[in-house]
PDB file of C-alpha atoms and ligand atoms in Angstrom:
ATOM      1  CA  MET A   1      84.699 152.044  19.511  1.00  0.00           C
ATOM      2  CA  GLY A   2      81.636 153.710  21.040  1.00  0.00           C
ATOM      3  CA  ARG A   3      80.219 156.657  19.118  1.00  0.00           C
ATOM      4  CA  LEU A   4      80.330 160.184  20.539  1.00  0.00           C
ATOM      5  CA  TYR A   5      77.328 162.439  19.936  1.00  0.00           C
ATOM      6  CA  VAL A   6      77.657 166.158  20.751  1.00  0.00           C
ATOM      7  CA  PHE A   7      74.322 167.969  20.827  1.00  0.00           C
ATOM      8  CA  ASP A   8      74.729 171.387  19.259  1.00  0.00           C
ATOM      9  CA  HIS A   9      71.027 172.325  19.299  1.00  0.00           C
ATOM     10  CA  PRO A  10      70.750 176.079  20.047  1.00  0.00           C
ATOM     11  CA  LEU A  11      68.376 175.556  22.982  1.00  0.00           C
ATOM     12  CA  ILE A  12      70.756 173.099  24.608  1.00  0.00           C
ATOM     13  CA  GLN A  13      73.740 175.402  24.056  1.00  0.00           C
ATOM     14  CA  HIS A  14      71.880 178.458  25.428  1.00  0.00           C
ATOM     15  CA  LYS A  15      70.751 176.651  28.539  1.00  0.00           C
ATOM     16  CA  LEU A  16      74.212 175.165  29.052  1.00  0.00           C
ATOM     17  CA  THR A  17      75.677 178.678  29.122  1.00  0.00           C
ATOM     18  CA  MET A  18      73.278 179.566  31.945  1.00  0.00           C
ATOM     19  CA  ILE A  19      74.165 176.342  33.769  1.00  0.00           C
ATOM     20  CA  ARG A  20      77.874 177.156  33.591  1.00  0.00           C
ATOM     21  CA  ASP A  21      77.439 180.702  34.965  1.00  0.00           C
ATOM     22  CA  LYS A  22      78.641 180.822  38.578  1.00  0.00           C
ATOM     23  CA  ASP A  23      75.891 183.307  39.498  1.00  0.00           C
ATOM     24  CA  THR A  24      73.076 180.915  38.531  1.00  0.00           C
ATOM     25  CA  THR A  25      71.156 179.945  41.685  1.00  0.00           C
ATOM     26  CA  SER A  26      70.593 176.331  42.780  1.00  0.00           C
ATOM     27  CA  LYS A  27      66.903 176.668  41.867  1.00  0.00           C
ATOM     28  CA  ASP A  28      67.675 177.825  38.324  1.00  0.00           C
ATOM     29  CA  PHE A  29      70.567 175.357  38.011  1.00  0.00           C
ATOM     30  CA  ARG A  30      68.221 172.446  38.880  1.00  0.00           C
ATOM     31  CA  GLU A  31      65.553 173.619  36.450  1.00  0.00           C
ATOM     32  CA  LEU A  32      68.048 174.122  33.621  1.00  0.00           C
ATOM     33  CA  VAL A  33      69.716 170.732  34.140  1.00  0.00           C
ATOM     34  CA  ASP A  34      66.249 169.180  34.080  1.00  0.00           C
ATOM     35  CA  GLU A  35      65.343 170.971  30.835  1.00  0.00           C
ATOM     36  CA  VAL A  36      68.595 170.082  29.073  1.00  0.00           C
ATOM     37  CA  ALA A  37      68.246 166.457  30.193  1.00  0.00           C
ATOM     38  CA  MET A  38      64.781 166.374  28.623  1.00  0.00           C
ATOM     39  CA  LEU A  39      66.047 167.851  25.355  1.00  0.00           C
ATOM     40  CA  MET A  40      68.895 165.333  25.301  1.00  0.00           C
ATOM     41  CA  ALA A  41      66.489 162.480  26.104  1.00  0.00           C
ATOM     42  CA  TYR A  42      64.567 163.307  22.926  1.00  0.00           C
ATOM     43  CA  GLU A  43      67.631 162.497  20.807  1.00  0.00           C
ATOM     44  CA  VAL A  44      69.058 159.697  22.943  1.00  0.00           C
ATOM     45  CA  THR A  45      65.811 157.733  22.536  1.00  0.00           C
ATOM     46  CA  ARG A  46      65.726 158.135  18.749  1.00  0.00           C
ATOM     47  CA  ASP A  47      66.407 154.409  18.174  1.00  0.00           C
ATOM     48  CA  MET A  48      63.472 153.130  20.262  1.00  0.00           C
ATOM     49  CA  GLN A  49      61.510 150.475  18.377  1.00  0.00           C
ATOM     50  CA  LEU A  50      57.948 150.955  17.112  1.00  0.00           C
ATOM     51  CA  ARG A  51      55.154 148.626  16.038  1.00  0.00           C
ATOM     52  CA  GLU A  52      52.033 149.340  14.086  1.00  0.00           C
ATOM     53  CA  VAL A  53      48.586 149.198  15.694  1.00  0.00           C
ATOM     54  CA  GLU A  54      45.117 149.859  14.363  1.00  0.00           C
ATOM     55  CA  ILE A  55      43.142 152.620  16.059  1.00  0.00           C
ATOM     56  CA  GLU A  56      39.999 154.592  15.482  1.00  0.00           C
ATOM     57  CA  THR A  57      40.196 158.346  15.228  1.00  0.00           C
ATOM     58  CA  PRO A  58      36.922 160.323  15.434  1.00  0.00           C
ATOM     59  CA  ILE A  59      36.986 160.242  11.606  1.00  0.00           C
ATOM     60  CA  THR A  60      38.123 156.761  10.541  1.00  0.00           C
ATOM     61  CA  THR A  61      40.089 153.609  11.295  1.00  0.00           C
ATOM     62  CA  THR A  62      43.815 153.911  10.673  1.00  0.00           C
ATOM     63  CA  LYS A  63      47.164 152.304  11.324  1.00  0.00           C
ATOM     64  CA  SER A  64      49.485 154.155  13.655  1.00  0.00           C
ATOM     65  CA  LYS A  65      52.641 153.480  15.675  1.00  0.00           C
ATOM     66  CA  VAL A  66      53.346 152.829  19.349  1.00  0.00           C
ATOM     67  CA  LEU A  67      56.525 152.032  21.245  1.00  0.00           C
ATOM     68  CA  ALA A  68      57.435 148.355  21.248  1.00  0.00           C
ATOM     69  CA  GLY A  69      60.391 146.178  22.098  1.00  0.00           C
ATOM     70  CA  ARG A  70      62.933 146.899  24.786  1.00  0.00           C
ATOM     71  CA  MET A  71      61.995 149.564  27.280  1.00  0.00           C
ATOM     72  CA  ILE A  72      64.326 151.956  28.992  1.00  0.00           C
ATOM     73  CA  GLY A  73      66.003 152.093  32.377  1.00  0.00           C
ATOM     74  CA  VAL A  74      67.494 155.393  33.517  1.00  0.00           C
ATOM     75  CA  VAL A  75      70.473 154.971  35.851  1.00  0.00           C
ATOM     76  CA  PRO A  76      71.637 158.148  37.590  1.00  0.00           C
ATOM     77  CA  ILE A  77      75.065 158.180  39.215  1.00  0.00           C
ATOM     78  CA  MET A  78      74.330 159.809  42.576  1.00  0.00           C
ATOM     79  CA  ARG A  79      74.222 162.411  43.583  1.00  0.00           C
ATOM     80  CA  ALA A  80      74.506 164.720  40.592  1.00  0.00           C
ATOM     81  CA  GLY A  81      72.931 162.284  38.130  1.00  0.00           C
ATOM     82  CA  LEU A  82      69.654 162.590  40.048  1.00  0.00           C
ATOM     83  CA  GLY A  83      69.244 166.040  38.505  1.00  0.00           C
ATOM     84  CA  MET A  84      68.831 164.491  35.053  1.00  0.00           C
ATOM     85  CA  VAL A  85      66.284 161.761  35.871  1.00  0.00           C
ATOM     86  CA  ASN A  86      63.063 163.765  35.667  1.00  0.00           C
ATOM     87  CA  GLY A  87      63.892 165.107  32.220  1.00  0.00           C
ATOM     88  CA  PHE A  88      64.017 161.527  30.941  1.00  0.00           C
ATOM     89  CA  LEU A  89      60.917 160.411  32.867  1.00  0.00           C
ATOM     90  CA  ARG A  90      58.852 163.271  31.471  1.00  0.00           C
ATOM     91  CA  LEU A  91      59.459 161.959  27.943  1.00  0.00           C
ATOM     92  CA  VAL A  92      59.443 158.244  28.811  1.00  0.00           C
ATOM     93  CA  PRO A  93      57.221 157.833  31.881  1.00  0.00           C
ATOM     94  CA  ALA A  94      57.326 154.030  31.577  1.00  0.00           C
ATOM     95  CA  ALA A  95      61.085 154.017  32.147  1.00  0.00           C
ATOM     96  CA  LYS A  96      62.294 152.486  35.393  1.00  0.00           C
ATOM     97  CA  VAL A  97      65.041 154.057  37.457  1.00  0.00           C
ATOM     98  CA  GLY A  98      68.084 152.314  38.908  1.00  0.00           C
ATOM     99  CA  HIS A  99      70.432 154.130  41.272  1.00  0.00           C
ATOM    100  CA  ILE A 100      74.185 153.869  41.604  1.00  0.00           C
ATOM    101  CA  GLY A 101      75.840 155.690  44.489  1.00  0.00           C
ATOM    102  CA  LEU A 102      79.397 156.720  43.769  1.00  0.00           C
ATOM    103  CA  TYR A 103      81.562 159.526  44.971  1.00  0.00           C
ATOM    104  CA  ARG A 104      84.994 160.474  43.814  1.00  0.00           C
ATOM    105  CA  ASP A 105      87.452 160.287  46.698  1.00  0.00           C
ATOM    106  CA  PRO A 106      89.026 163.767  46.805  1.00  0.00           C
ATOM    107  CA  GLU A 107      92.489 162.352  47.609  1.00  0.00           C
ATOM    108  CA  THR A 108      92.757 159.353  45.292  1.00  0.00           C
ATOM    109  CA  LEU A 109      90.157 160.624  42.745  1.00  0.00           C
ATOM    110  CA  LYS A 110      88.997 156.984  42.537  1.00  0.00           C
ATOM    111  CA  PRO A 111      85.232 156.257  42.595  1.00  0.00           C
ATOM    112  CA  VAL A 112      83.871 154.737  45.824  1.00  0.00           C
ATOM    113  CA  GLU A 113      80.590 152.768  45.565  1.00  0.00           C
ATOM    114  CA  TYR A 114      78.035 153.209  48.351  1.00  0.00           C
ATOM    115  CA  TYR A 115      74.751 152.110  46.738  1.00  0.00           C
ATOM    116  CA  CYS A 116      73.412 150.102  43.824  1.00  0.00           C
ATOM    117  CA  LYS A 117      69.800 149.182  43.132  1.00  0.00           C
ATOM    118  CA  LEU A 118      68.673 148.350  39.619  1.00  0.00           C
ATOM    119  CA  PRO A 119      65.209 147.397  38.302  1.00  0.00           C
ATOM    120  CA  VAL A 120      64.633 143.608  38.568  1.00  0.00           C
ATOM    121  CA  ASP A 121      64.319 143.381  34.777  1.00  0.00           C
ATOM    122  CA  ALA A 122      67.354 145.608  34.098  1.00  0.00           C
ATOM    123  CA  GLN A 123      68.923 142.975  31.836  1.00  0.00           C
ATOM    124  CA  GLU A 124      65.948 143.249  29.449  1.00  0.00           C
ATOM    125  CA  ARG A 125      66.094 147.053  29.291  1.00  0.00           C
ATOM    126  CA  ASP A 126      68.171 149.552  27.358  1.00  0.00           C
ATOM    127  CA  LEU A 127      69.983 151.322  30.190  1.00  0.00           C
ATOM    128  CA  ILE A 128      70.871 155.010  30.035  1.00  0.00           C
ATOM    129  CA  VAL A 129      73.465 156.071  32.610  1.00  0.00           C
ATOM    130  CA  VAL A 130      73.133 159.788  33.416  1.00  0.00           C
ATOM    131  CA  ASP A 131      75.581 162.104  35.185  1.00  0.00           C
ATOM    132  CA  PRO A 132      76.151 165.809  34.397  1.00  0.00           C
ATOM    133  CA  MET A 133      79.950 165.480  34.532  1.00  0.00           C
ATOM    134  CA  LEU A 134      82.394 163.132  32.798  1.00  0.00           C
ATOM    135  CA  ALA A 135      85.778 164.257  34.166  1.00  0.00           C
ATOM    136  CA  THR A 136      88.459 161.546  34.508  1.00  0.00           C
ATOM    137  CA  GLY A 137      85.798 159.011  33.523  1.00  0.00           C
ATOM    138  CA  GLY A 138      86.502 156.916  36.631  1.00  0.00           C
ATOM    139  CA  SER A 139      82.954 157.206  38.014  1.00  0.00           C
ATOM    140  CA  ALA A 140      81.184 156.518  34.720  1.00  0.00           C
ATOM    141  CA  SER A 141      83.464 153.618  33.868  1.00  0.00           C
ATOM    142  CA  ALA A 142      82.918 152.043  37.302  1.00  0.00           C
ATOM    143  CA  ALA A 143      79.144 152.567  37.099  1.00  0.00           C
ATOM    144  CA  ILE A 144      79.010 150.885  33.691  1.00  0.00           C
ATOM    145  CA  GLU A 145      81.151 148.032  35.024  1.00  0.00           C
ATOM    146  CA  PHE A 146      78.748 147.482  37.981  1.00  0.00           C
ATOM    147  CA  ILE A 147      75.827 147.373  35.571  1.00  0.00           C
ATOM    148  CA  LYS A 148      77.579 144.931  33.263  1.00  0.00           C
ATOM    149  CA  GLN A 149      78.436 142.680  36.238  1.00  0.00           C
ATOM    150  CA  ARG A 150      74.687 142.415  36.838  1.00  0.00           C
ATOM    151  CA  GLY A 151      74.152 141.053  33.351  1.00  0.00           C
ATOM    152  CA  CYS A 152      73.109 144.231  31.506  1.00  0.00           C
ATOM    153  CA  LYS A 153      74.390 144.575  27.958  1.00  0.00           C
ATOM    154  CA  SER A 154      72.674 147.535  26.293  1.00  0.00           C
ATOM    155  CA  ILE A 155      74.100 150.692  27.854  1.00  0.00           C
ATOM    156  CA  LYS A 156      74.372 154.357  26.832  1.00  0.00           C
ATOM    157  CA  LEU A 157      76.066 157.185  28.731  1.00  0.00           C
ATOM    158  CA  VAL A 158      74.612 160.724  28.825  1.00  0.00           C
ATOM    159  CA  ASN A 159      76.553 163.688  30.270  1.00  0.00           C
ATOM    160  CA  LEU A 160      76.118 167.440  30.072  1.00  0.00           C
ATOM    161  CA  ILE A 161      79.844 168.209  29.961  1.00  0.00           C
ATOM    162  CA  ALA A 162      82.725 165.866  29.213  1.00  0.00           C
ATOM    163  CA  ALA A 163      86.486 166.280  29.346  1.00  0.00           C
ATOM    164  CA  PRO A 164      88.489 164.633  26.557  1.00  0.00           C
ATOM    165  CA  GLU A 165      90.170 162.442  29.201  1.00  0.00           C
ATOM    166  CA  GLY A 166      86.824 161.057  30.384  1.00  0.00           C
ATOM    167  CA  ILE A 167      85.644 160.279  26.878  1.00  0.00           C
ATOM    168  CA  GLU A 168      88.886 158.407  26.154  1.00  0.00           C
ATOM    169  CA  ARG A 169      88.629 156.454  29.413  1.00  0.00           C
ATOM    170  CA  VAL A 170      85.056 155.277  28.815  1.00  0.00           C
ATOM    171  CA  ARG A 171      85.791 154.448  25.184  1.00  0.00           C
ATOM    172  CA  ALA A 172      88.829 152.399  26.210  1.00  0.00           C
ATOM    173  CA  ASP A 173      87.082 150.553  29.063  1.00  0.00           C
ATOM    174  CA  HIS A 174      83.684 150.160  27.367  1.00  0.00           C
ATOM    175  CA  PRO A 175      83.981 150.332  23.571  1.00  0.00           C
ATOM    176  CA  ASP A 176      80.389 149.090  23.226  1.00  0.00           C
ATOM    177  CA  VAL A 177      78.918 152.172  24.965  1.00  0.00           C
ATOM    178  CA  ASP A 178      77.833 155.240  22.985  1.00  0.00           C
ATOM    179  CA  ILE A 179      78.355 158.606  24.722  1.00  0.00           C
ATOM    180  CA  PHE A 180      75.981 161.587  24.384  1.00  0.00           C
ATOM    181  CA  VAL A 181      77.099 165.021  25.602  1.00  0.00           C
ATOM    182  CA  ALA A 182      76.092 168.676  25.290  1.00  0.00           C
ATOM    183  CA  ALA A 183      79.718 169.873  25.287  1.00  0.00           C
ATOM    184  CA  VAL A 184      83.281 168.595  25.186  1.00  0.00           C
ATOM    185  CA  ASP A 185      85.383 170.974  27.259  1.00  0.00           C
ATOM    186  CA  GLU A 186      89.062 171.801  27.065  1.00  0.00           C
ATOM    187  CA  LYS A 187      90.763 169.875  29.847  1.00  0.00           C
ATOM    188  CA  LEU A 188      90.935 168.895  33.526  1.00  0.00           C
ATOM    189  CA  ASN A 189      92.616 171.102  36.140  1.00  0.00           C
ATOM    190  CA  ASP A 190      95.031 169.916  38.852  1.00  0.00           C
ATOM    191  CA  HIS A 191      92.078 168.733  40.989  1.00  0.00           C
ATOM    192  CA  SER A 192      90.543 166.924  38.004  1.00  0.00           C
ATOM    193  CA  TYR A 193      87.715 169.433  37.679  1.00  0.00           C
ATOM    194  CA  ILE A 194      86.573 170.150  34.155  1.00  0.00           C
ATOM    195  CA  VAL A 195      87.808 173.443  32.636  1.00  0.00           C
ATOM    196  CA  PRO A 196      85.843 175.614  31.964  1.00  0.00           C
ATOM    197  CA  GLY A 197      83.129 173.233  33.244  1.00  0.00           C
ATOM    198  CA  LEU A 198      80.504 174.315  35.757  1.00  0.00           C
ATOM    199  CA  GLY A 199      82.168 173.547  39.093  1.00  0.00           C
ATOM    200  CA  ASP A 200      80.852 170.776  41.330  1.00  0.00           C
ATOM    201  CA  ALA A 201      77.563 169.653  39.810  1.00  0.00           C
ATOM    202  CA  GLY A 202      76.306 167.867  42.963  1.00  0.00           C
ATOM    203  CA  ASP A 203      77.000 170.852  45.192  1.00  0.00           C
ATOM    204  CA  ARG A 204      75.356 173.272  42.767  1.00  0.00           C
ATOM    205  CA  LEU A 205      72.265 171.062  42.385  1.00  0.00           C
ATOM    206  CA  PHE A 206      71.764 170.508  46.087  1.00  0.00           C
ATOM    207  CA  GLY A 207      73.268 173.668  47.571  1.00  0.00           C
ATOM    208  CA  THR A 208      75.807 171.811  49.668  1.00  0.00           C
ATOM    209  CA  LYS A 209      78.639 174.280  49.219  1.00  0.00           C
TER     210      LYS A 209
HETATM  211  O1  PRP B 301      84.746 161.432  35.888  1.00  0.00           O
HETATM  212  P1  PRP B 301      85.128 161.530  37.338  1.00  0.00           P
HETATM  213  O2  PRP B 301      86.546 162.025  37.519  1.00  0.00           O
HETATM  214  O3  PRP B 301      84.892 160.241  38.082  1.00  0.00           O
HETATM  215  O4  PRP B 301      84.240 162.673  37.996  1.00  0.00           O
HETATM  216  C1  PRP B 301      82.893 162.809  37.714  1.00  0.00           C
HETATM  217  C2  PRP B 301      82.070 162.489  38.924  1.00  0.00           C
HETATM  218  O5  PRP B 301      82.272 163.509  39.911  1.00  0.00           O
HETATM  219  C3  PRP B 301      81.008 164.032  40.283  1.00  0.00           C
HETATM  220  O6  PRP B 301      80.468 163.354  41.357  1.00  0.00           O
HETATM  221  P2  PRP B 301      81.009 163.606  42.864  1.00  0.00           P
HETATM  222  O7  PRP B 301      82.115 162.654  43.204  1.00  0.00           O
HETATM  223  O8  PRP B 301      81.298 165.055  43.037  1.00  0.00           O
HETATM  224  O9  PRP B 301      79.783 163.148  43.749  1.00  0.00           O
HETATM  225  P3  PRP B 301      78.395 163.933  43.974  1.00  0.00           P
HETATM  226  O10 PRP B 301      77.593 163.757  42.716  1.00  0.00           O
HETATM  227  O11 PRP B 301      77.805 163.237  45.150  1.00  0.00           O
HETATM  228  O12 PRP B 301      78.717 165.377  44.251  1.00  0.00           O
HETATM  229  C4  PRP B 301      80.178 163.864  39.029  1.00  0.00           C
HETATM  230  O13 PRP B 301      78.802 163.966  39.267  1.00  0.00           O
HETATM  231  C5  PRP B 301      80.621 162.507  38.547  1.00  0.00           C
HETATM  232  O14 PRP B 301      79.923 161.430  39.157  1.00  0.00           O
HETATM  233  O1  URA B 302      84.270 169.383  37.030  1.00  0.00           O
HETATM  234  C1  URA B 302      83.816 168.463  37.732  1.00  0.00           C
HETATM  235  C2  URA B 302      84.479 167.232  37.880  1.00  0.00           C
HETATM  236  C3  URA B 302      83.920 166.269  38.642  1.00  0.00           C
HETATM  237  N1  URA B 302      82.748 166.497  39.254  1.00  0.00           N
HETATM  238  C4  URA B 302      82.076 167.684  39.118  1.00  0.00           C
HETATM  239  O2  URA B 302      80.993 167.868  39.686  1.00  0.00           O
HETATM  240  N2  URA B 302      82.642 168.646  38.363  1.00  0.00           N
HETATM  241 MG1   MG B 303      80.165 166.424  43.623  1.00  0.00          MG
END
């Protein structure tokens, strides 16, 4: 069973409140999603490997640590996942970015794939799938499945807000994937939007509605 991490850091919770507020403008919404993604990236990357190197400071020679081992690939689920990419890249600029285009069909609620491009060395990277919303879990589960079909094995999922249904779905379909969220909300409504949630993340990021 994949582990579930809920980030209760006060800065994340404060910013999430502003993100949820319906009166927050697209500009502020984008900036806040970016900031929370960066704060989450700090914790999500806690298990990155280090190796020791010898360096010279202005005072003396010393041993110190640098990143080593598997590098990261950030995989946003478009569109809304795009809003979380920069936060990760600011902390890990050497990360590569793969894109998965999915939208949830409003009638069937099933994810429809329209794009997939991963880094050529994706199989050798620790992949972090990002999407602000985990509602039914259909989109995240399909995205993880596409990535696995391309030979990738080390995968994490990072969402701002998750519904219990989405967490259960991803855990059932992909028990090897750990999930990192800023909040677990109450439920889904009749249109499978998260309650209380933040509305349509893609529309709020890009001002399309
Ligand atoms: O867990 P699910 O029930 O699959 O729903 C979550 C998905 O819905 C949203 O995308 P949307 O389909 O609105 O596409 P968009 O990002 O282009 O707006 C969201 O960004 C997730 O990808
Ligand atoms: O609440 C939801 C559910 C799916 N997609 C969103 O953007 N918001
Ligand atoms: Mg949307």
